[in-house]
Amino acid sequence: MTAAEHNFSLLLPVYSGDKPSFLERAFRSCVDDQTLPPTEVVIVQDGPVSAELSAMMQQLIAASTVPTTLLVLKHNRGLARALEAGLAQCNFDVVARMDADDVSLPTRFEKQRVAIAGGLDLVGTAMFEFAEDDGSVIGKRIPPQGQEAIERYSRFHDPFNHPTVMYRRSAVKAAGGYIDVGLMEDYWLFARMIDSGARVENLQEALVMYRVSAGAYTRRGGLGQLSAELRLQREFRRLGFTTPLQNVRNVIVRGGYRLVPVAIRRIAYRRFIARGFHS
């Protein structure tokens, strides 16, 4: 890669529910521990946060070895709008996503940046899931590989692990950017990127450690998420992204998943979504 092809921004949203110690580990894994660190970091503070979390952000910014910008949103606007605001502050077309409670493994950005430089618009990776309480690895999500397989899979399920992605901001903008759809703003964006002709890929190596909290399965269900799911499926049909039969399947299977008890949702998720885990 040329010097210019090394450049990219890191986009890191933070909100009141994040923990200072988790944020510190996430930030340092992306800045201090990478074989190819970001050229800049944009932190988006989505609404008011605790004094401890604010102090941690200031500490990280002061000690950062790369230029770091803090964008403070006065009110909590949700992840989709926070990411849109953050993307507008990024100085580079290539942007890596990161959540404030996950961990990037050391070669993540180097491998993704090489792939983007090769002509891709969006690159995700596999990721390990680890327990919030004891840090033990409990699973591995291996996403589909290859443009055709990703496109096929996307008609039923999000084909990318959102916390792992690196993309071209221009391709995100061309697809209409992030739009709030419950907890599925990433899926809706990626579907529109694929539909608009974006070149996509998933690296099969796990390059992110994804923290699974106690409430992870609860948040994926309920009437609110069912409503968001039905809206997403309507948007897919309006776009022509799914066929009528695929729409019926998705409403029944994905909609039903939102309403089953948490224990069943956990089993279904581990069996059919978090694929590729070997104990």
Protein backbone atom coordinates (compact mmCIF):
# COMPACT_ATOMS: atom_id res chain seq x y z
CA MET A 1 0.00 0.00 0.00
CA THR A 2 1.05 3.60 -0.61
CA ALA A 3 1.22 6.05 2.28
CA ALA A 4 -2.22 7.43 1.37
CA GLU A 5 -3.68 3.94 1.34
CA HIS A 6 -2.72 3.53 5.00
CA ASN A 7 -4.96 6.42 6.08
CA PHE A 8 -8.28 5.78 7.78
CA SER A 9 -10.49 7.11 10.56
CA LEU A 10 -11.71 5.18 13.59
CA LEU A 11 -15.32 5.92 14.57
CA LEU A 12 -16.15 5.12 18.20
CA PRO A 13 -19.57 6.00 19.69
CA VAL A 14 -19.95 6.26 23.49
CA TYR A 15 -23.15 6.60 25.53
CA SER A 16 -24.18 6.61 29.20
CA GLY A 17 -24.42 2.82 29.41
CA ASP A 18 -20.74 2.28 28.61
CA LYS A 19 -18.25 1.49 31.36
CA PRO A 20 -15.00 3.48 31.68
CA SER A 21 -12.82 0.36 32.04
CA PHE A 22 -14.37 -1.25 28.94
CA LEU A 23 -13.90 1.95 26.94
CA GLU A 24 -10.26 2.15 27.95
CA ARG A 25 -9.58 -1.38 26.78
CA ALA A 26 -11.49 -0.84 23.53
CA PHE A 27 -9.65 2.40 22.75
CA ARG A 28 -6.19 1.08 23.56
CA SER A 29 -6.77 -2.09 21.54
CA CYS A 30 -7.48 0.12 18.53
CA VAL A 31 -4.79 2.74 18.99
CA ASP A 32 -1.89 1.36 21.02
CA ASP A 33 -2.00 -2.34 20.12
CA GLN A 34 -2.53 -2.28 16.34
CA THR A 35 0.12 -3.12 13.76
CA LEU A 36 -1.58 -0.39 11.68
CA PRO A 37 -3.17 2.21 13.98
CA PRO A 38 -5.80 4.66 12.70
CA THR A 39 -4.74 8.02 11.29
CA GLU A 40 -7.34 9.72 13.48
CA VAL A 41 -10.02 8.79 16.02
CA VAL A 42 -13.48 10.34 16.20
CA ILE A 43 -15.32 9.66 19.47
CA VAL A 44 -19.02 10.52 19.49
CA GLN A 45 -20.52 11.10 22.92
CA ASP A 46 -24.21 10.35 22.41
CA GLY A 47 -25.87 12.42 25.13
CA PRO A 48 -24.92 13.00 28.79
CA VAL A 49 -22.54 10.53 30.46
CA SER A 50 -21.24 10.03 33.99
CA ALA A 51 -18.33 12.06 35.35
CA GLU A 52 -16.22 8.88 35.44
CA LEU A 53 -16.88 8.07 31.78
CA SER A 54 -16.23 11.66 30.74
CA ALA A 55 -12.95 11.67 32.67
CA MET A 56 -11.88 8.45 30.97
CA MET A 57 -12.53 9.94 27.54
CA GLN A 58 -10.48 13.00 28.38
CA GLN A 59 -7.67 10.82 29.72
CA LEU A 60 -7.60 8.70 26.57
CA ILE A 61 -7.67 11.75 24.30
CA ALA A 62 -4.80 13.39 26.20
CA ALA A 63 -2.64 10.25 26.01
CA SER A 64 -3.56 9.23 22.46
CA THR A 65 -0.70 8.77 20.01
CA VAL A 66 -2.98 9.76 17.10
CA PRO A 67 -5.18 12.87 16.73
CA THR A 68 -8.46 12.28 18.53
CA THR A 69 -11.62 14.37 18.26
CA LEU A 70 -14.52 14.28 20.72
CA LEU A 71 -17.91 15.16 19.27
CA VAL A 72 -20.46 15.75 22.04
CA LEU A 73 -24.15 15.42 21.22
CA LYS A 74 -26.17 17.29 23.82
CA HIS A 75 -29.02 14.79 23.79
CA ASN A 76 -28.99 11.04 23.30
CA ARG A 77 -29.96 10.55 19.66
CA GLY A 78 -29.43 6.80 19.27
CA LEU A 79 -26.71 4.88 17.50
CA ALA A 80 -27.79 5.58 13.91
CA ARG A 81 -27.78 9.36 14.33
CA ALA A 82 -24.61 9.29 16.44
CA LEU A 83 -22.79 7.38 13.70
CA GLU A 84 -24.08 9.75 11.03
CA ALA A 85 -22.80 12.71 13.04
CA GLY A 86 -19.47 10.98 13.56
CA LEU A 87 -19.03 10.09 9.89
CA ALA A 88 -19.46 13.76 9.02
CA GLN A 89 -16.48 14.55 11.28
CA CYS A 90 -14.16 11.95 9.76
CA ASN A 91 -11.41 13.36 7.55
CA PHE A 92 -10.79 10.16 5.56
CA ASP A 93 -12.98 8.17 3.20
CA VAL A 94 -12.05 4.86 4.81
CA VAL A 95 -13.60 4.44 8.26
CA ALA A 96 -13.33 1.61 10.79
CA ARG A 97 -16.18 1.00 13.24
CA MET A 98 -15.65 0.09 16.87
CA ASP A 99 -17.89 -0.21 19.92
CA ALA A 100 -16.86 1.02 23.35
CA ASP A 101 -17.03 -2.39 25.03
CA ASP A 102 -15.28 -4.62 22.49
CA VAL A 103 -11.62 -5.40 21.78
CA SER A 104 -9.82 -5.27 18.42
CA LEU A 105 -7.09 -7.84 17.93
CA PRO A 106 -3.68 -6.46 16.85
CA THR A 107 -3.75 -7.15 13.10
CA ARG A 108 -7.38 -6.17 12.52
CA PHE A 109 -6.89 -2.81 10.83
CA GLU A 110 -3.85 -3.80 8.81
CA LYS A 111 -5.68 -6.74 7.22
CA GLN A 112 -8.86 -4.81 6.58
CA ARG A 113 -7.03 -1.79 5.15
CA VAL A 114 -5.19 -4.02 2.67
CA ALA A 115 -8.55 -5.46 1.56
CA ILE A 116 -10.08 -2.00 1.15
CA ALA A 117 -7.03 -0.83 -0.82
CA GLY A 118 -7.62 -3.80 -3.12
CA GLY A 119 -10.91 -2.27 -4.28
CA LEU A 120 -13.55 -3.23 -1.71
CA ASP A 121 -16.13 -0.84 -0.24
CA LEU A 122 -16.97 -2.81 2.91
CA VAL A 123 -14.97 -5.42 4.80
CA GLY A 124 -16.10 -7.25 7.93
CA THR A 125 -14.47 -10.05 9.89
CA ALA A 126 -15.33 -13.01 12.05
CA MET A 127 -15.33 -12.32 15.78
CA PHE A 128 -15.04 -14.10 19.09
CA GLU A 129 -17.78 -13.60 21.65
CA PHE A 130 -16.64 -13.37 25.25
CA ALA A 131 -18.56 -13.28 28.52
CA GLU A 132 -18.79 -9.96 30.31
CA ASP A 133 -18.42 -11.51 33.76
CA ASP A 134 -15.29 -13.65 33.40
CA GLY A 135 -13.88 -12.87 29.94
CA SER A 136 -14.13 -16.45 28.72
CA VAL A 137 -14.69 -17.06 25.00
CA ILE A 138 -18.20 -18.46 24.55
CA GLY A 139 -18.60 -18.42 20.78
CA LYS A 140 -17.36 -17.37 17.38
CA ARG A 141 -19.38 -15.71 14.65
CA ILE A 142 -18.10 -16.59 11.19
CA PRO A 143 -19.88 -14.51 8.53
CA PRO A 144 -20.43 -15.57 4.90
CA GLN A 145 -17.52 -15.11 2.49
CA GLY A 146 -17.59 -13.91 -1.10
CA GLN A 147 -19.87 -11.38 -2.81
CA GLU A 148 -22.42 -13.94 -4.00
CA ALA A 149 -22.71 -15.74 -0.66
CA ILE A 150 -22.95 -12.45 1.24
CA GLU A 151 -25.70 -11.17 -1.06
CA ARG A 152 -27.65 -14.42 -0.75
CA TYR A 153 -27.32 -14.54 3.05
CA SER A 154 -28.31 -10.88 3.40
CA ARG A 155 -31.87 -11.64 2.25
CA PHE A 156 -32.49 -13.36 5.59
CA HIS A 157 -29.88 -12.14 8.04
CA ASP A 158 -27.31 -9.37 8.53
CA PRO A 159 -24.22 -10.68 6.69
CA PHE A 160 -21.74 -8.54 8.64
CA ASN A 161 -20.72 -8.29 12.27
CA HIS A 162 -21.23 -4.54 12.70
CA PRO A 163 -18.51 -3.95 15.33
CA THR A 164 -15.93 -5.41 12.92
CA VAL A 165 -16.55 -3.46 9.75
CA MET A 166 -14.33 -1.08 7.82
CA TYR A 167 -15.95 0.76 4.91
CA ARG A 168 -15.69 3.63 2.48
CA ARG A 169 -17.68 6.61 3.74
CA SER A 170 -18.51 7.49 0.13
CA ALA A 171 -20.19 4.08 -0.33
CA VAL A 172 -22.13 4.53 2.91
CA LYS A 173 -23.28 7.98 1.77
CA ALA A 174 -24.24 6.68 -1.68
CA ALA A 175 -26.55 4.14 0.00
CA GLY A 176 -28.23 6.79 2.14
CA GLY A 177 -26.26 6.43 5.37
CA TYR A 178 -27.46 5.10 8.71
CA ILE A 179 -31.23 5.18 9.30
CA ASP A 180 -32.74 4.32 12.68
CA VAL A 181 -34.55 0.94 12.61
CA GLY A 182 -34.58 -0.39 16.17
CA LEU A 183 -31.30 -2.21 16.75
CA MET A 184 -30.95 -3.01 13.04
CA GLU A 185 -29.64 0.24 11.57
CA ASP A 186 -26.52 -1.60 10.42
CA TYR A 187 -28.44 -4.37 8.63
CA TRP A 188 -30.58 -1.82 6.78
CA LEU A 189 -27.47 0.12 5.74
CA PHE A 190 -25.59 -2.97 4.56
CA ALA A 191 -28.62 -4.18 2.57
CA ARG A 192 -28.81 -0.84 0.78
CA MET A 193 -25.06 -0.85 0.14
CA ILE A 194 -25.29 -4.32 -1.39
CA ASP A 195 -28.34 -3.31 -3.42
CA SER A 196 -26.49 -0.24 -4.76
CA GLY A 197 -23.58 -2.36 -5.98
CA ALA A 198 -21.03 -2.03 -3.19
CA ARG A 199 -18.11 -4.47 -3.35
CA VAL A 200 -18.10 -6.41 -0.09
CA GLU A 201 -16.22 -9.16 1.70
CA ASN A 202 -15.77 -10.82 5.07
CA LEU A 203 -12.41 -11.95 6.40
CA GLN A 204 -12.83 -15.36 8.01
CA GLU A 205 -10.28 -14.70 10.74
CA ALA A 206 -11.72 -13.48 14.05
CA LEU A 207 -10.20 -10.02 14.51
CA VAL A 208 -12.56 -8.59 17.16
CA MET A 209 -13.55 -9.75 20.64
CA TYR A 210 -17.26 -9.00 21.10
CA ARG A 211 -18.48 -8.60 24.67
CA VAL A 212 -21.77 -10.41 25.43
CA SER A 213 -23.62 -8.88 28.38
CA ALA A 214 -26.30 -10.48 30.51
CA GLY A 215 -29.05 -8.53 28.73
CA ALA A 216 -27.92 -9.26 25.18
CA TYR A 217 -30.70 -11.72 24.40
CA THR A 218 -33.39 -9.68 26.14
CA ARG A 219 -32.65 -6.65 23.95
CA ARG A 220 -33.18 -8.69 20.78
CA GLY A 221 -36.82 -9.42 21.68
CA GLY A 222 -40.03 -7.75 22.72
CA LEU A 223 -42.76 -5.76 20.98
CA GLY A 224 -40.43 -2.87 20.22
CA GLN A 225 -38.03 -5.10 18.32
CA LEU A 226 -40.91 -6.88 16.61
CA SER A 227 -42.18 -3.52 15.36
CA ALA A 228 -38.68 -2.64 14.13
CA GLU A 229 -38.38 -6.03 12.43
CA LEU A 230 -41.66 -5.61 10.59
CA ARG A 231 -40.63 -2.13 9.48
CA LEU A 232 -37.32 -3.46 8.20
CA GLN A 233 -39.04 -6.20 6.22
CA ARG A 234 -41.43 -3.64 4.69
CA GLU A 235 -38.45 -1.55 3.64
CA PHE A 236 -36.78 -4.60 2.09
CA ARG A 237 -39.88 -5.28 -0.01
CA ARG A 238 -40.26 -1.62 -1.00
CA LEU A 239 -36.64 -1.64 -2.18
CA GLY A 240 -37.12 -4.96 -3.97
CA PHE A 241 -34.34 -6.45 -1.87
CA THR A 242 -36.48 -9.48 -0.97
CA THR A 243 -39.08 -11.41 -2.92
CA PRO A 244 -42.66 -11.85 -1.65
CA LEU A 245 -41.83 -15.39 -0.49
CA GLN A 246 -38.66 -14.23 1.25
CA ASN A 247 -40.70 -11.52 2.94
CA VAL A 248 -43.22 -14.03 4.29
CA ARG A 249 -40.40 -16.29 5.53
CA ASN A 250 -38.62 -13.39 7.22
CA VAL A 251 -41.73 -12.08 8.93
CA ILE A 252 -42.60 -15.52 10.28
CA VAL A 253 -39.11 -16.63 11.32
CA ARG A 254 -37.44 -13.36 12.27
CA GLY A 255 -40.65 -11.89 13.69
CA GLY A 256 -41.31 -15.03 15.72
CA TYR A 257 -37.78 -14.89 17.09
CA ARG A 258 -38.60 -11.51 18.64
CA LEU A 259 -41.50 -12.97 20.62
CA VAL A 260 -40.21 -16.28 21.98
CA PRO A 261 -39.00 -16.49 25.62
CA VAL A 262 -35.44 -15.32 26.26
CA ALA A 263 -34.20 -18.85 27.00
CA ILE A 264 -35.40 -20.10 23.60
CA ARG A 265 -34.04 -17.00 21.88
CA ARG A 266 -30.63 -17.69 23.40
CA ILE A 267 -30.64 -21.29 22.14
CA ALA A 268 -31.78 -20.25 18.65
CA TYR A 269 -29.15 -17.54 18.46
CA ARG A 270 -26.32 -19.79 19.53
CA ARG A 271 -27.37 -22.58 17.17
CA PHE A 272 -28.23 -20.69 14.00
CA ILE A 273 -26.52 -17.27 14.19
CA ALA A 274 -23.32 -17.55 16.19
CA ARG A 275 -22.02 -20.24 13.86
CA GLY A 276 -18.59 -21.75 13.74
CA PHE A 277 -17.83 -21.98 17.45
CA HIS A 278 -15.69 -24.91 18.46
CA SER A 279 -15.35 -25.75 22.14
